[in-house]
Steps between C-alpha positions, in 0.01 A plus 500: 500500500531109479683499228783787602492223815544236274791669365662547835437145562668425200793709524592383870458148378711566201767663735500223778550257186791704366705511908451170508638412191790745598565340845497166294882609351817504602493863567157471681670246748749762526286783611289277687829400762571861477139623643545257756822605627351825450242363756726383753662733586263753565346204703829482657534891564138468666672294746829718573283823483306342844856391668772718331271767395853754470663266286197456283503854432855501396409184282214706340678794438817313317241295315327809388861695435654212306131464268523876442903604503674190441676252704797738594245737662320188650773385653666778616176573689523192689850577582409834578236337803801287602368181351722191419654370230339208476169676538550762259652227252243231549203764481627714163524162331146386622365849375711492158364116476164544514530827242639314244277187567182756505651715190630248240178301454362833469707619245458164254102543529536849405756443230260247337221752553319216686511741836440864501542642866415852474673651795831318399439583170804786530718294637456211296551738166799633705646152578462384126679818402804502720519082410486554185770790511776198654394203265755543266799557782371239701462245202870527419581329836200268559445395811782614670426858378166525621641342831713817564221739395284406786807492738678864352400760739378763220191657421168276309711190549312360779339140501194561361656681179727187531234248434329713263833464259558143590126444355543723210843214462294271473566311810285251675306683821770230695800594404403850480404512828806318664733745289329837660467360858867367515601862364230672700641337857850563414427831473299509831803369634741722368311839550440367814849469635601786330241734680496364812928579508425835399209512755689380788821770395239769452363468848834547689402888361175505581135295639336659191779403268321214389113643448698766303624278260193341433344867404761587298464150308119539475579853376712356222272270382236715544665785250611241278140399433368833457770603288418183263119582534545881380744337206250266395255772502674735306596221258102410463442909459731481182358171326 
């Protein structure tokens, strides 16, 4: 018994070592400012929920939509619940900025094997995959091409595949970093004036206009993912 204790000890001590030598780099600064934004704002949501507690819900739910759908989905929810621009703008790119400050430190540990996160472990493999897929397009343009990956609204070219290719480019967690935000709040920008037009013509038909296209966008992305999953399956049934 003391020594499978001693081995505990050892391990934990062995792991606390290891974090801190990770939270020593660049990219443990990185996820360190991340977690605390992270920290924030639910502090800050505590606070609305008590005084706004309505609008906190609405925050919740386009936090959770835009985590889970996307950020066309997330905002369309919050223009669905007759939110502002601002808002919606200023709280997609707090969400999509603490994701990618959370994700990419994330992704370098596990790349180097020096972090192995076993619930993320799918995602992570998935990530690597799909950044690995646009390398080689990406490459071609540099910089400039992985700045209109993150800001192209298609499928898998989201900000945290974004930095994923700018590290497998080689590019300093910086630079990288400044590249996917600029392209990732463009894009916030964009989708966001673009729905809430088609939001604000929509609801001249109907009140439910609006929560309808939200379904029918979480529908979408919804099939598109299972249709990928069953692929992938089928793939790994034939290999």
């Amino acid at each position: 018994m003391i020594k499978i204790k001693d081995l505990k000890n050892n391990t934990r001590c062995e792991e606390e070592r290891m974090w801190k030598k990770l939270l020593a780099t660049e990219e443990g600064h990185i996820l360190e400012i991340g977690l605390i934004m992270a920290l924030l704002s639910i502090i800050l949501l505590g606070f609305g929920y008590l005084r706004f507690p309505e609008k906190a819900h609405v925050f919740i739910g386009m936090s959770a939509t835009n985590i889970l759908f996307g950020r066309a989905a997330g905002i369309s929810f919050g223009f669905a619940f007759e939110l502002s621009n601002v808002f919606v703008i200023t709280t997609n790119i707090v969400i999509e900025t603490i994701l990618v400050l959370v994700f990419y430190p994330l992704f370098v540990f596990s790349w180097r094997s020096l972090v192995v996160i076993r619930p993320l472990r799918r995602v992570m493999k998935r990530m690597r995959i799909t950044a690995e897929a646009h390398e080689d397009t990406i490459r071609k343009y540099g910089i400039i091409g992985l700045f209109f990956f993150v800001w192209l609204p298609f499928w898998m070219t989201g900000p945290m595949v974004g930095c994923a290719v700018g590290y497998l480019l080689c590019l300093s967690p910086r630079k990288n970093l400044i590249i996917v935000l600029s392209g990732t709040y463009l894009a916030i920008i964009c989708w966001s004036l673009l729905l809430k037009g088609i939001h604000d013509s929509v609801a001249t038909y109907s009140p439910y206009a609006s929560i309808i296209i939200v379904t029918i966008i979480v529908l979408t992305i919804t099939g598109i993912s299972l249709l990928r999953f069953l692929r992938h399956r089928h793939k790994n049934r034939i290999s």
